[in-house]
mmCIF file of C-alpha atoms in Angstrom:
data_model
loop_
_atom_site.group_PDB
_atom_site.id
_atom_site.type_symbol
_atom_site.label_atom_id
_atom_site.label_comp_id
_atom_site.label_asym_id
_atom_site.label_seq_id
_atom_site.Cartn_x
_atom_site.Cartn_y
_atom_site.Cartn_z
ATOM 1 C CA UNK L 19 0.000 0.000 0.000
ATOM 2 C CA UNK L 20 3.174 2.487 0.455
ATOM 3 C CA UNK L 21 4.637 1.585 -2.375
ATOM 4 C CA UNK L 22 1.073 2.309 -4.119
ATOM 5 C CA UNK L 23 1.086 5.738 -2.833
ATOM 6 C CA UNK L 24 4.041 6.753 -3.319
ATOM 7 C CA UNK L 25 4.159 6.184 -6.800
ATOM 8 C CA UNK L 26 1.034 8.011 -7.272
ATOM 9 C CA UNK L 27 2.583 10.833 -5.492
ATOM 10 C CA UNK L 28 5.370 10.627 -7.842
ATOM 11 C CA UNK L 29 3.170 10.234 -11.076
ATOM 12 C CA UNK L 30 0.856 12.843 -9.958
ATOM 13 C CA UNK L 31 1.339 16.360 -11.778
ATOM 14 C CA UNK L 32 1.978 18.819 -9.396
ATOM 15 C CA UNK L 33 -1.180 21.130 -8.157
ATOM 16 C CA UNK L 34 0.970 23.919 -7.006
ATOM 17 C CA UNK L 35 2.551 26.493 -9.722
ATOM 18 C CA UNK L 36 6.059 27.365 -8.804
ATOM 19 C CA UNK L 37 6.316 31.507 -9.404
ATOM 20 C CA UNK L 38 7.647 32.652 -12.162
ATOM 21 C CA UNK L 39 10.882 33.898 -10.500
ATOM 22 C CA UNK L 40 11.109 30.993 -8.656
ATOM 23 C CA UNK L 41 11.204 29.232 -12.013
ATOM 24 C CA UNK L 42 14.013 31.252 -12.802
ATOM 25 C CA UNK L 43 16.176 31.288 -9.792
ATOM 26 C CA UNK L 44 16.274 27.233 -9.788
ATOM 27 C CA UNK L 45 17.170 27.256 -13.769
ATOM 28 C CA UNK L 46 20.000 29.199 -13.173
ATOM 29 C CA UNK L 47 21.370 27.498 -9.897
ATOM 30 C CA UNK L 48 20.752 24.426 -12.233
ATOM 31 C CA UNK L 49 22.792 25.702 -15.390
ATOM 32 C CA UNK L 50 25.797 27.171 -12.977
ATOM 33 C CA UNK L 51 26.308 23.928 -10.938
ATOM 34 C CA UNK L 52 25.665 21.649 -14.194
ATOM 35 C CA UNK L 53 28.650 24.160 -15.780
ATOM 36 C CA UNK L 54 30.415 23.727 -12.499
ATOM 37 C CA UNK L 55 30.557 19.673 -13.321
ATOM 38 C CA UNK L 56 28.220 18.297 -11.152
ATOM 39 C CA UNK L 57 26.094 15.822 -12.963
ATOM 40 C CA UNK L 58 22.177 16.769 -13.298
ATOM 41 C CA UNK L 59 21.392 14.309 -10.349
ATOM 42 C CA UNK L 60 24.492 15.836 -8.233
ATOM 43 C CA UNK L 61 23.145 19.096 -9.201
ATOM 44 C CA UNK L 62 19.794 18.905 -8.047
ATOM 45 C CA UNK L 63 20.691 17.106 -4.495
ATOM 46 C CA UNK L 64 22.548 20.132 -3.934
ATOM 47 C CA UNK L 65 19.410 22.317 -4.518
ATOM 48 C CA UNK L 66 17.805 20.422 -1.646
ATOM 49 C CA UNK L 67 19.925 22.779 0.424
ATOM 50 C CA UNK L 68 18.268 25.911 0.137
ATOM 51 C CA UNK L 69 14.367 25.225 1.727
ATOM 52 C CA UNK L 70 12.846 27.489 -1.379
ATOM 53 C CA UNK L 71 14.058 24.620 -3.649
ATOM 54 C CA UNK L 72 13.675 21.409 -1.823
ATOM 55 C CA UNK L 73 10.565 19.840 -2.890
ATOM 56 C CA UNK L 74 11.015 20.627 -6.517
ATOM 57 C CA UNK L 75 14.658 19.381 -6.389
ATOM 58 C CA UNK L 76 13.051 15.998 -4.651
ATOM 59 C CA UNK L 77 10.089 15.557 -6.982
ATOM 60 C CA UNK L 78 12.585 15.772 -10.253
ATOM 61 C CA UNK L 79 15.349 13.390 -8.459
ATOM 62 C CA UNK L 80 12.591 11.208 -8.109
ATOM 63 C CA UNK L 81 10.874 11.211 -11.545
ATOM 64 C CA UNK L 82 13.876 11.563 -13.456
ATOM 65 C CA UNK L 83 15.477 8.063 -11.145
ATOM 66 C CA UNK L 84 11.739 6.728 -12.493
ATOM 67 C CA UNK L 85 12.679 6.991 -16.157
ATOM 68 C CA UNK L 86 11.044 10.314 -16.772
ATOM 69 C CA UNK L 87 12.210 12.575 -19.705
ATOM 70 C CA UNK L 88 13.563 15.681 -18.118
ATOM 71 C CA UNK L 89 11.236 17.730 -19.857
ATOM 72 C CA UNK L 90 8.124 15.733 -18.156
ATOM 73 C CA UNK L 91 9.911 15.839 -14.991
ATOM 74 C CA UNK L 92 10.060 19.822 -15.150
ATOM 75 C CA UNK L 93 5.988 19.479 -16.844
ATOM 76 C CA UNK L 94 5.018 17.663 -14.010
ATOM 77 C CA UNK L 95 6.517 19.946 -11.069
ATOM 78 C CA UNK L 96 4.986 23.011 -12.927
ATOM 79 C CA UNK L 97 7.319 24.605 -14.838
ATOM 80 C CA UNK L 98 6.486 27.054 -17.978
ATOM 81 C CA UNK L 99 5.673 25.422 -21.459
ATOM 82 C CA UNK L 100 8.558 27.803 -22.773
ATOM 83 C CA UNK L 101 10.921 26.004 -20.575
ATOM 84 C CA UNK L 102 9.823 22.529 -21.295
ATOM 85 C CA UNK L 103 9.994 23.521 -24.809
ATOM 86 C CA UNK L 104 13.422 23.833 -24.828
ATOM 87 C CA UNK L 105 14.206 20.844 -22.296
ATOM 88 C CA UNK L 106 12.142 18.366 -24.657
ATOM 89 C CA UNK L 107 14.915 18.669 -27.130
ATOM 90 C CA UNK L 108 17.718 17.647 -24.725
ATOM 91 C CA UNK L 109 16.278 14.178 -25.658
ATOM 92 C CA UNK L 110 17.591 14.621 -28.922
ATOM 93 C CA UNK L 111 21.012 16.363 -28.714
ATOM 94 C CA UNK L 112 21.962 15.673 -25.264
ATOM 95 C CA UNK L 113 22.902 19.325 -24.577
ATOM 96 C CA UNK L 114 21.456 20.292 -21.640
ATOM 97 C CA UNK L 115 23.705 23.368 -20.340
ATOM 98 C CA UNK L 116 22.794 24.807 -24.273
ATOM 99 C CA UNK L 117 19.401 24.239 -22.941
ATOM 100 C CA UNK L 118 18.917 25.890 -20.309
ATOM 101 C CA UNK L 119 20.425 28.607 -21.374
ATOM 102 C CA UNK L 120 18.508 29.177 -23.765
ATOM 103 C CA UNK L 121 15.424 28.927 -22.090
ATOM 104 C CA UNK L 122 16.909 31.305 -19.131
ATOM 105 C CA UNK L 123 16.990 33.862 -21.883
ATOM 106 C CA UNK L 124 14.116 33.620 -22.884
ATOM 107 C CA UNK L 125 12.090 32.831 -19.762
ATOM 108 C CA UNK L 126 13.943 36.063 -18.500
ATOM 109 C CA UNK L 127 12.401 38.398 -20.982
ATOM 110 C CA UNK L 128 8.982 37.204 -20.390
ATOM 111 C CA UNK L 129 9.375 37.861 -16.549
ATOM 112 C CA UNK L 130 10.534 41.678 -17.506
ATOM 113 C CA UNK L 131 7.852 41.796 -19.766
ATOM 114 C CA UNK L 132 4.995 41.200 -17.591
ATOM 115 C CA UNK L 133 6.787 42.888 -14.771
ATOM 116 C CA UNK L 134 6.655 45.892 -17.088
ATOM 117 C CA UNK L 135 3.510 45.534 -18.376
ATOM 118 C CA UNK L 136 1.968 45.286 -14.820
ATOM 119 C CA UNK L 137 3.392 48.410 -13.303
ATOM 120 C CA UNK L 138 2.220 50.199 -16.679
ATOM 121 C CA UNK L 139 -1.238 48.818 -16.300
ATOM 122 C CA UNK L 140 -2.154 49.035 -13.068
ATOM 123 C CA UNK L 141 -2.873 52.806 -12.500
ATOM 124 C CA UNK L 142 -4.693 52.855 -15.469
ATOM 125 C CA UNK L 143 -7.006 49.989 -14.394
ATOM 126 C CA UNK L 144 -7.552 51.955 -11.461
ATOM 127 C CA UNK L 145 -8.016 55.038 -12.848
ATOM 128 C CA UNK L 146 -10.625 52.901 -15.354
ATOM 129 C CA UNK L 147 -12.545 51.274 -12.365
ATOM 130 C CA UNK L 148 -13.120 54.885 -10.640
ATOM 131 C CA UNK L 149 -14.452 55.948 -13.948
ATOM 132 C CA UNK L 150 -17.010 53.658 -14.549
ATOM 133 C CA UNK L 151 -18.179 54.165 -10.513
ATOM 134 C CA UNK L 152 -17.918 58.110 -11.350
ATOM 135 C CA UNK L 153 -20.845 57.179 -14.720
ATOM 136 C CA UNK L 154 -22.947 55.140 -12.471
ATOM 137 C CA UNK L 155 -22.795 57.749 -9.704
ATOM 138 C CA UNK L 156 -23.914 60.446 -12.665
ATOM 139 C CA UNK L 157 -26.185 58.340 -13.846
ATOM 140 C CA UNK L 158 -27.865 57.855 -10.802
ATOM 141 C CA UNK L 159 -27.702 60.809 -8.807
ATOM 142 C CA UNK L 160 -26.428 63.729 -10.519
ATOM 143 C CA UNK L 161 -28.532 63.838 -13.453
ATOM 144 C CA UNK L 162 -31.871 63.603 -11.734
ATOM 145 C CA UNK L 163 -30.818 66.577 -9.755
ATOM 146 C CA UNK L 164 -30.161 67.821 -12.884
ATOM 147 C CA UNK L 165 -33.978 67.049 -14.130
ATOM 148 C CA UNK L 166 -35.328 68.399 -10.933
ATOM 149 C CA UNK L 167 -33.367 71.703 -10.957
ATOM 150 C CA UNK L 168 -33.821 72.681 -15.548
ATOM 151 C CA UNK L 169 -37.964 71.484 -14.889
ATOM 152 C CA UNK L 170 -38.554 74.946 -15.715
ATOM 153 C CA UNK L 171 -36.850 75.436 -19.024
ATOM 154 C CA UNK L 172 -37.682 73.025 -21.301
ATOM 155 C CA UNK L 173 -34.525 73.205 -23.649
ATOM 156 C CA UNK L 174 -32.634 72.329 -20.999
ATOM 157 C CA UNK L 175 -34.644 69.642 -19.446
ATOM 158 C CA UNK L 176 -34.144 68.425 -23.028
ATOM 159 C CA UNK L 177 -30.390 68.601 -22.972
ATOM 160 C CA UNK L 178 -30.635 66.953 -19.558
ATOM 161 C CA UNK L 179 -32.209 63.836 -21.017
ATOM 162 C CA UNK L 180 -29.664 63.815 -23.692
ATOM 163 C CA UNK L 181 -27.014 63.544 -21.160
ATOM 164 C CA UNK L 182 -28.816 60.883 -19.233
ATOM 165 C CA UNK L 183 -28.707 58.741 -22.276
ATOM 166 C CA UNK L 184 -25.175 59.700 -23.418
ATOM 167 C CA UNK L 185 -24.015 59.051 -20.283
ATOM 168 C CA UNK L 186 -25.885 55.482 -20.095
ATOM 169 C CA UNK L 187 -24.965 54.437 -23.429
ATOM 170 C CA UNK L 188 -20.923 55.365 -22.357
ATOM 171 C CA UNK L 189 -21.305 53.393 -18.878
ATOM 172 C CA UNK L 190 -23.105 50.654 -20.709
ATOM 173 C CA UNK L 191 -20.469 50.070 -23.248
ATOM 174 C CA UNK L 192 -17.744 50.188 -20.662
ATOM 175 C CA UNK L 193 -19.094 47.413 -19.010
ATOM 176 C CA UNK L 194 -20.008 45.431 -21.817
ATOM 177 C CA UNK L 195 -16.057 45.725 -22.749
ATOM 178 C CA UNK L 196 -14.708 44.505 -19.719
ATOM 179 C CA UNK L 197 -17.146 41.976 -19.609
ATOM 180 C CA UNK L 198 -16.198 40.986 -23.237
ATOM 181 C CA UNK L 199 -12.427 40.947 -22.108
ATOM 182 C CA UNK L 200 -12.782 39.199 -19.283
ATOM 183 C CA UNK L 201 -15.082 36.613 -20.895
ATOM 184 C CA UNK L 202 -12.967 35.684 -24.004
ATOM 185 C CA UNK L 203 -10.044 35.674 -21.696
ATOM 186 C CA UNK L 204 -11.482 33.001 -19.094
ATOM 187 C CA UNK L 205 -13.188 31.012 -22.618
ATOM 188 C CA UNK L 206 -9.809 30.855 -24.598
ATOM 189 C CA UNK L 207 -7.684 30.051 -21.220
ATOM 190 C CA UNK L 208 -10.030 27.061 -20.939
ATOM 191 C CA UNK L 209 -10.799 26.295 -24.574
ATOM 192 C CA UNK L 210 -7.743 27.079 -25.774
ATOM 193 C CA UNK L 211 -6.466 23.430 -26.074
ATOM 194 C CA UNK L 212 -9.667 21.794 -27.569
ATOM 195 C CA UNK L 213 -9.589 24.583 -30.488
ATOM 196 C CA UNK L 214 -7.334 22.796 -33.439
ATOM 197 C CA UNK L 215 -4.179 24.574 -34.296
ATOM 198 C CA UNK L 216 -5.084 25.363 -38.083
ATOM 199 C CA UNK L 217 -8.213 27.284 -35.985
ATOM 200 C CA UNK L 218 -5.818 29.060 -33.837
ATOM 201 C CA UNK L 219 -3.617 29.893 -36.824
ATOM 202 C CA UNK L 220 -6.670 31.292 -38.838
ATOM 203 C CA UNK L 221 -7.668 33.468 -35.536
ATOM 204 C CA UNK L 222 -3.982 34.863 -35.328
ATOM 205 C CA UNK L 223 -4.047 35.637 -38.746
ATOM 206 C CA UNK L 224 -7.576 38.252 -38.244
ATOM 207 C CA UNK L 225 -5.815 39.618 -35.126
ATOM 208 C CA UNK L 226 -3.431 42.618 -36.756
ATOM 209 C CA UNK L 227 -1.040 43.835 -34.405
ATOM 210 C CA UNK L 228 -1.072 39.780 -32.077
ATOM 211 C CA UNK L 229 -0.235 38.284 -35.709
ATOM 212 C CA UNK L 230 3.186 40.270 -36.097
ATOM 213 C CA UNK L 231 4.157 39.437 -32.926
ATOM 214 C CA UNK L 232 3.219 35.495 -33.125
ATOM 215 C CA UNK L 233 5.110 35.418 -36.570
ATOM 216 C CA UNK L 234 8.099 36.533 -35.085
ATOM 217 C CA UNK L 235 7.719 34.332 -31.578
ATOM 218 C CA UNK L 236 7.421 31.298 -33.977
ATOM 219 C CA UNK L 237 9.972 32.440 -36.590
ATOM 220 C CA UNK L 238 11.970 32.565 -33.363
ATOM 221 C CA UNK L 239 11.524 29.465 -31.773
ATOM 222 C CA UNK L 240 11.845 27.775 -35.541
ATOM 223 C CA UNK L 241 15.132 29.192 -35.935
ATOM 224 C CA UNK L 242 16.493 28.548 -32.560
ATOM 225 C CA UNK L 243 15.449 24.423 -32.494
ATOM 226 C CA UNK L 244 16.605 24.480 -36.302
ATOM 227 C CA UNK L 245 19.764 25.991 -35.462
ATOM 228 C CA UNK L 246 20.464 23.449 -32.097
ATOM 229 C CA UNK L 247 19.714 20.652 -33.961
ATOM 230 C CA UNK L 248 21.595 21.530 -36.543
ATOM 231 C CA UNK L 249 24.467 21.814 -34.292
ATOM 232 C CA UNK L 250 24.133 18.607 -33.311
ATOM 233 C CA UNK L 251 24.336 17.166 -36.387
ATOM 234 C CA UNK L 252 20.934 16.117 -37.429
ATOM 235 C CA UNK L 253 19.434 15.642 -40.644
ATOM 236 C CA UNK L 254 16.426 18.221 -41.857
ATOM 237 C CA UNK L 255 14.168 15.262 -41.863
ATOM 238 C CA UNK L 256 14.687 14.472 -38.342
ATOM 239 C CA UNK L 257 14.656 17.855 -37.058
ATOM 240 C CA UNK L 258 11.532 18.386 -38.285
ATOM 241 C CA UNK L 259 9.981 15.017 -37.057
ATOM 242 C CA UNK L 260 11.095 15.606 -33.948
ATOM 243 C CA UNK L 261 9.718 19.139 -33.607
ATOM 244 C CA UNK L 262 6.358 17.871 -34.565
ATOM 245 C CA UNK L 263 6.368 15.384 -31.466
ATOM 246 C CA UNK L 264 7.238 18.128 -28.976
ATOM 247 C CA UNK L 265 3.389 19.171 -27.432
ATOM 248 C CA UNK L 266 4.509 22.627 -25.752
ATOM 249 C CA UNK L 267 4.471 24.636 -29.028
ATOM 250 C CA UNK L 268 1.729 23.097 -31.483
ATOM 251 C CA UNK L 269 1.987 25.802 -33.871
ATOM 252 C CA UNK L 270 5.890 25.080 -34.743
ATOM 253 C CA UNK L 271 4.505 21.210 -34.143
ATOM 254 C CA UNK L 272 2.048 21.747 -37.137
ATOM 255 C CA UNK L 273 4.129 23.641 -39.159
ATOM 256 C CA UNK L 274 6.072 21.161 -39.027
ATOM 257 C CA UNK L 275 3.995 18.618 -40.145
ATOM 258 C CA UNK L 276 3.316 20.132 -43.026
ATOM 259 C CA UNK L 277 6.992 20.748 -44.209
ATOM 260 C CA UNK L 278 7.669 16.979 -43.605
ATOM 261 C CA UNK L 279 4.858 15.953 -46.016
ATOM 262 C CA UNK L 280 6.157 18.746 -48.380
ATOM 263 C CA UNK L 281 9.866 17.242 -48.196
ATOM 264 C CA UNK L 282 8.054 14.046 -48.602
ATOM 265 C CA UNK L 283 5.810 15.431 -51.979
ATOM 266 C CA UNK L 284 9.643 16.408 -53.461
ATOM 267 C CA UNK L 285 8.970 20.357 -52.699
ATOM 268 C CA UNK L 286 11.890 22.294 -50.943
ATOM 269 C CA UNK L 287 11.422 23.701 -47.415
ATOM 270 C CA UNK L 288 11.925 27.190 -48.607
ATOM 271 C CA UNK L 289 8.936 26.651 -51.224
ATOM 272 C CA UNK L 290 6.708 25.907 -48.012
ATOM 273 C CA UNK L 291 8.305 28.698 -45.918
ATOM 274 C CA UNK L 292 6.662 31.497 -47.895
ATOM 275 C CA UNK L 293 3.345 30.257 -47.768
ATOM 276 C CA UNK L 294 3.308 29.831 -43.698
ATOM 277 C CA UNK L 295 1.448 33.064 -42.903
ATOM 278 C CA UNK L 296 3.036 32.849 -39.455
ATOM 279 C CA UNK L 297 6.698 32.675 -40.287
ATOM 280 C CA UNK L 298 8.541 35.493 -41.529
ATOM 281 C CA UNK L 299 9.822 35.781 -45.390
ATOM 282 C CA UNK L 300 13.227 35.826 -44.675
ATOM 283 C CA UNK L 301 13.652 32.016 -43.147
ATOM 284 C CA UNK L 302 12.698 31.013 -46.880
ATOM 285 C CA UNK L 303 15.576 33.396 -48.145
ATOM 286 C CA UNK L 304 18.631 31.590 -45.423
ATOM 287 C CA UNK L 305 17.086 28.885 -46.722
ATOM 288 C CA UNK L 306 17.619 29.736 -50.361
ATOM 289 C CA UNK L 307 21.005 30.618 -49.994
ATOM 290 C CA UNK L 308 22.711 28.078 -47.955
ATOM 291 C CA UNK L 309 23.413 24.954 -49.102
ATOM 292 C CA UNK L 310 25.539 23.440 -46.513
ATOM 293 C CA UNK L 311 24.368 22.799 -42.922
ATOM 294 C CA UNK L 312 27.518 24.583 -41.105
ATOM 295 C CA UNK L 313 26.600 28.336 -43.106
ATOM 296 C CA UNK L 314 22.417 27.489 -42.521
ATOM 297 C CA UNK L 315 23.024 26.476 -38.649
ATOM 298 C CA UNK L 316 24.989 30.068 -38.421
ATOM 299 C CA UNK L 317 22.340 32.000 -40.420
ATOM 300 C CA UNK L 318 19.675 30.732 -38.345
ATOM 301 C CA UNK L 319 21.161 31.590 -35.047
ATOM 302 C CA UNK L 320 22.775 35.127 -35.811
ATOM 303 C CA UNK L 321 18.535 35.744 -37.570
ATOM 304 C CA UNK L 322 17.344 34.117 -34.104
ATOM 305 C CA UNK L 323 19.148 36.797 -32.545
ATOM 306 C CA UNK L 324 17.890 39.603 -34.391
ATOM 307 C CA UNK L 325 14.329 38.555 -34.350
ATOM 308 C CA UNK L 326 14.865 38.269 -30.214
ATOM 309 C CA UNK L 327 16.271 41.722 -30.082
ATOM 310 C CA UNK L 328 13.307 43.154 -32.897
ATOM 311 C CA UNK L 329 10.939 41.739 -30.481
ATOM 312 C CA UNK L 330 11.872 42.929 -27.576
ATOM 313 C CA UNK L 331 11.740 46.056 -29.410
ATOM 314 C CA UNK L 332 8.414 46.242 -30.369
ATOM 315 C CA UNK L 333 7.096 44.548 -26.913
ATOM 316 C CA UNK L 334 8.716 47.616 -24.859
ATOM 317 C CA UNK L 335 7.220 49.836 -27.319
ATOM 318 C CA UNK L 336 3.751 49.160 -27.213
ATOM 319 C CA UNK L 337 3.903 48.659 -23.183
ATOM 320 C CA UNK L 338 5.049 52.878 -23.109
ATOM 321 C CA UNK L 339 2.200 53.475 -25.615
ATOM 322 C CA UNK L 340 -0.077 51.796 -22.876
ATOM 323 C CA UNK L 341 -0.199 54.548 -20.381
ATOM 324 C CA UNK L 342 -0.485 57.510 -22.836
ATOM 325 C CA UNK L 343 -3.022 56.753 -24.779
ATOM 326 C CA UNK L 344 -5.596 55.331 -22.241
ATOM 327 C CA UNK L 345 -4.787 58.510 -20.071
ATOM 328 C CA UNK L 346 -5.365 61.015 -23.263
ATOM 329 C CA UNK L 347 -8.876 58.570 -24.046
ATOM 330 C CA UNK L 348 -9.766 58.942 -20.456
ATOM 331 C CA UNK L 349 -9.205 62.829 -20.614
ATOM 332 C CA UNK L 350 -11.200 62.997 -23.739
ATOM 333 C CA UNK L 351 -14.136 61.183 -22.233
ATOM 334 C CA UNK L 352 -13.996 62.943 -18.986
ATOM 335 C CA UNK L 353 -13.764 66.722 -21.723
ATOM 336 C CA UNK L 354 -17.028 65.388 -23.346
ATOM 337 C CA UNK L 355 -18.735 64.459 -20.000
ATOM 338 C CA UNK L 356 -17.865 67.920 -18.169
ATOM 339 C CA UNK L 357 -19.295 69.608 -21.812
ATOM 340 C CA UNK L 358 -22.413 67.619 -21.095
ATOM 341 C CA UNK L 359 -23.060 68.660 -18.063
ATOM 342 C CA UNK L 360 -22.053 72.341 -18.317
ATOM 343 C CA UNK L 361 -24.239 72.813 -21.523
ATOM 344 C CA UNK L 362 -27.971 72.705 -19.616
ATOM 345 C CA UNK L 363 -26.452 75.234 -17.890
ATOM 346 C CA UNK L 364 -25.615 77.440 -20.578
ATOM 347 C CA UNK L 365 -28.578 76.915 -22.011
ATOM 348 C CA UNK L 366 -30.540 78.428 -19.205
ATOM 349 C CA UNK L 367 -28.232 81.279 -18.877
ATOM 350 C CA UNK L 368 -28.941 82.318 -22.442
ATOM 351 C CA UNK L 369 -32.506 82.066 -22.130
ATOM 352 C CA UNK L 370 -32.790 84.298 -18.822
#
């Protein structure tokens, strides 16, 4: 009965998400004693020293002493889909220190990113939440003063109902948006999975700004498993097989897919390349050029590169647009409100 338990324990996906930071902390103690020379079981027994990393350090030693795949040891204890990513294809070269720190990298811009995005964000949420209380409180009290107070002329009385139904139609649609936001968030967090991944590619190709950014994420993460692979001195064919096992990035999984049943029809990967509507034009071009795999492993990391620095870029770029424009949209709204309300009023003044 022991036995039974503890290997459910051990077989059990963890419930508890490990922070993001957290996350980050252990992959680097990981990647400095692994470059230190401590083998990856050596490596994480010394983790078990510090109390923050104990339990995840014990859960992998004992699914990876199970047989487990260190990238479904680190899937079952929680860990990011970006990391796992990256740690699925340790199965096939072996290169676990290249890895990680790769997936450091990476995992470390996302954390700045949403650290970023958060402090941006959150005065403006406030700022948005005491607006929609200031309409209600308009709607609800201030106006029908309003009615009470311009009975006598009926121009303004007029403008007065106006206002009410300005005012209701702007609180109304305010709502309905964060309802609508909030809704399509919770459905595609859920959904997500169940939609297929040609859907998900037809959605990201309607969505103007998202789709520039998912190009380049996936041009990114097809140029950086290319390039490894490449390194490690597989074949095209078996690259590509073995990116279309991996689960944590079904978009690069389905691409490809398809490029292994174009290699298989006698078409050229760069034919297929331009036709992906999420992978930028110029992959087809490295692949054009280079016929050897030394020069096309070296073109696809220095491009990884630059598409990691172009989209960190344009990420940090639309995060200071956040702040400016809601704040100048808020000021407009509040402009026409104030104008609404001060117009009854003018109205009576003229016609004393």
């Amino acid at each position: 009965m022991a036995s039974f338990l503890k290997k459910f324990i051990i077989n059990r996906p963890s419930r508890l998400k490990v922070k993001d930071e957290t996350q980050l902390l252990f992959l680097k103690r990981l990647h400095r004693l692994l470059e230190s020379g401590y083998s990856l079981l050596g490596a994480l027994e010394v983790m078990k020293w510090d109390k923050l990393m104990y339990h995840i350090a014990d859960k992998l030693i004992l699914l990876l002493k199970r047989g487990y795949p260190i990238d479904k040891a680190f899937a079952n204890v929680q860990f990011h889909g970006t990391i796992v990513s990256y740690l699925y294809f340790v199965r096939i070269n072996g290169n676990l220190i290249s890895s990680l720190d790769k997936s450091i990298s990476m995992f470390e811009h996302r954390i700045t990113y949403i650290k970023k995005f958060t402090q941006v964000i959150r005065y403006p949420i406030i700022l948005f939440f005491v607006f929609i209380f200031l309409l209600l409180f308009l709607k609800q009290s201030v106006l029908p003063s309003f009615m009470e107070l311009f009975q006598s002329s009926s121009d303004s009385s007029t403008t007065v109902l106006y206002s009410i139904l300005i005012i209701d139609i702007m609180s109304t649609i305010f709502i309905v948006c964060v309802m609508v936001v909030l809704l399509g968030s919770l459905f595609w967090h859920f959904y997500k999975r169940k939609i297929s991944t040609d859907k998900q590619i037809s959605l990201y190709e309607k969505l103007p700004i998202y789709r520039s950014f998912k190009r380049m994420e996936t041009s990114y993460y097809f140029a950086t498993h290319m390039s490894m692979f490449l390194k490690a001195g597989l074949s095209i064919k078996d690259i590509l097989k073995n990116m279309s096992e991996q689960e944590k990035l079904p978009i690069l999984a389905y691409y490809a897919q398809l490029m292994t049943i174009s290699l298989k029809s006698g078409y050229y990967i760069d034919h297929l390349l331009q036709s992906l509507s999420l992978m930028e034009k110029q992959l087809a071009t490295i692949f054009q050029k280079n016929n050897n795999t030394e020069s096309l492993e070296q073109d696809l990391t220095t491009y990884a590169d630059f598409l990691a620095e172009n989209l960190e870029q344009k990420v940090l770029k639309i995060i200071t647009f956040i702040q400016p424009v809601f704040f100048v949209t808020l000021a407009c709204f509040i402009i026409f409100i104030y104008i609404t309300l001060m117009w009854p009023m003018f109205q009576l003044i003229q016609n004393v």
